[in-house]
mmCIF file with all atom_site columns, C-alpha atoms in Angstrom:
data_model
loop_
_atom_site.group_PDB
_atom_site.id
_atom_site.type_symbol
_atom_site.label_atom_id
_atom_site.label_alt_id
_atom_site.label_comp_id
_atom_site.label_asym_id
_atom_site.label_entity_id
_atom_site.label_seq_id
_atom_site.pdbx_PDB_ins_code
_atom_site.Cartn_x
_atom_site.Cartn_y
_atom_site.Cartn_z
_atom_site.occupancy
_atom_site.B_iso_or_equiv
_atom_site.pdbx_formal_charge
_atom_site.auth_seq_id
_atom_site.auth_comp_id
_atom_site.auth_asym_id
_atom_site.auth_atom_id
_atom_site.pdbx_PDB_model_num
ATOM 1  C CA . UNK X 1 1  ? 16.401 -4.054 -6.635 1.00 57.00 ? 1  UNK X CA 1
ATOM 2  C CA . UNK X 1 2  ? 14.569 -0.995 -7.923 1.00 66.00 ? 2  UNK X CA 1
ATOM 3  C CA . UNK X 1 3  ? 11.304 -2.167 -6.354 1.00 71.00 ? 3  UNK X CA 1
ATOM 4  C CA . UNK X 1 4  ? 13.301 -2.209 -2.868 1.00 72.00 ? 4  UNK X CA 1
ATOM 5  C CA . UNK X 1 5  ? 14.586 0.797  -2.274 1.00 77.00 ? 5  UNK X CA 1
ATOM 6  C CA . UNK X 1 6  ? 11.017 2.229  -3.297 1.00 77.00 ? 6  UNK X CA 1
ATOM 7  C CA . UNK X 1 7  ? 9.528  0.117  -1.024 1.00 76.00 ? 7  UNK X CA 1
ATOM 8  C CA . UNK X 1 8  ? 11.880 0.511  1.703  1.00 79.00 ? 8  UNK X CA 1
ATOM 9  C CA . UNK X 1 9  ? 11.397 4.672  1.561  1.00 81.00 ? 9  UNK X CA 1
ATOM 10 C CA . UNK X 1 10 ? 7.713  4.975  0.945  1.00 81.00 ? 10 UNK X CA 1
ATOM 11 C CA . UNK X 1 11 ? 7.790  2.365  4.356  1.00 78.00 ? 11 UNK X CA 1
ATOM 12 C CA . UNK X 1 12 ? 10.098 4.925  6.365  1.00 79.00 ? 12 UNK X CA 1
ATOM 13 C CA . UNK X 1 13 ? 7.872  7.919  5.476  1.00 79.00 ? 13 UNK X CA 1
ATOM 14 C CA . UNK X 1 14 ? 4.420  6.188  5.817  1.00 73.00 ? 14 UNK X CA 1
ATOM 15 C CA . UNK X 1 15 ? 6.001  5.127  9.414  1.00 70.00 ? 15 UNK X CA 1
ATOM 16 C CA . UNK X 1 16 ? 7.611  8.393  10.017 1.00 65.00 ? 16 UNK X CA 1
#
């Protein structure tokens, strides 16, 4: 769950 939403951000911003 934790690992997710980490995941899921550092995704977004690497993708920007």
């Amino acid at each position: 769950m934790y690992e997710n939403k980490m995941m899921f951000s550092i995704e977004r911003i690497e993708r920007g």
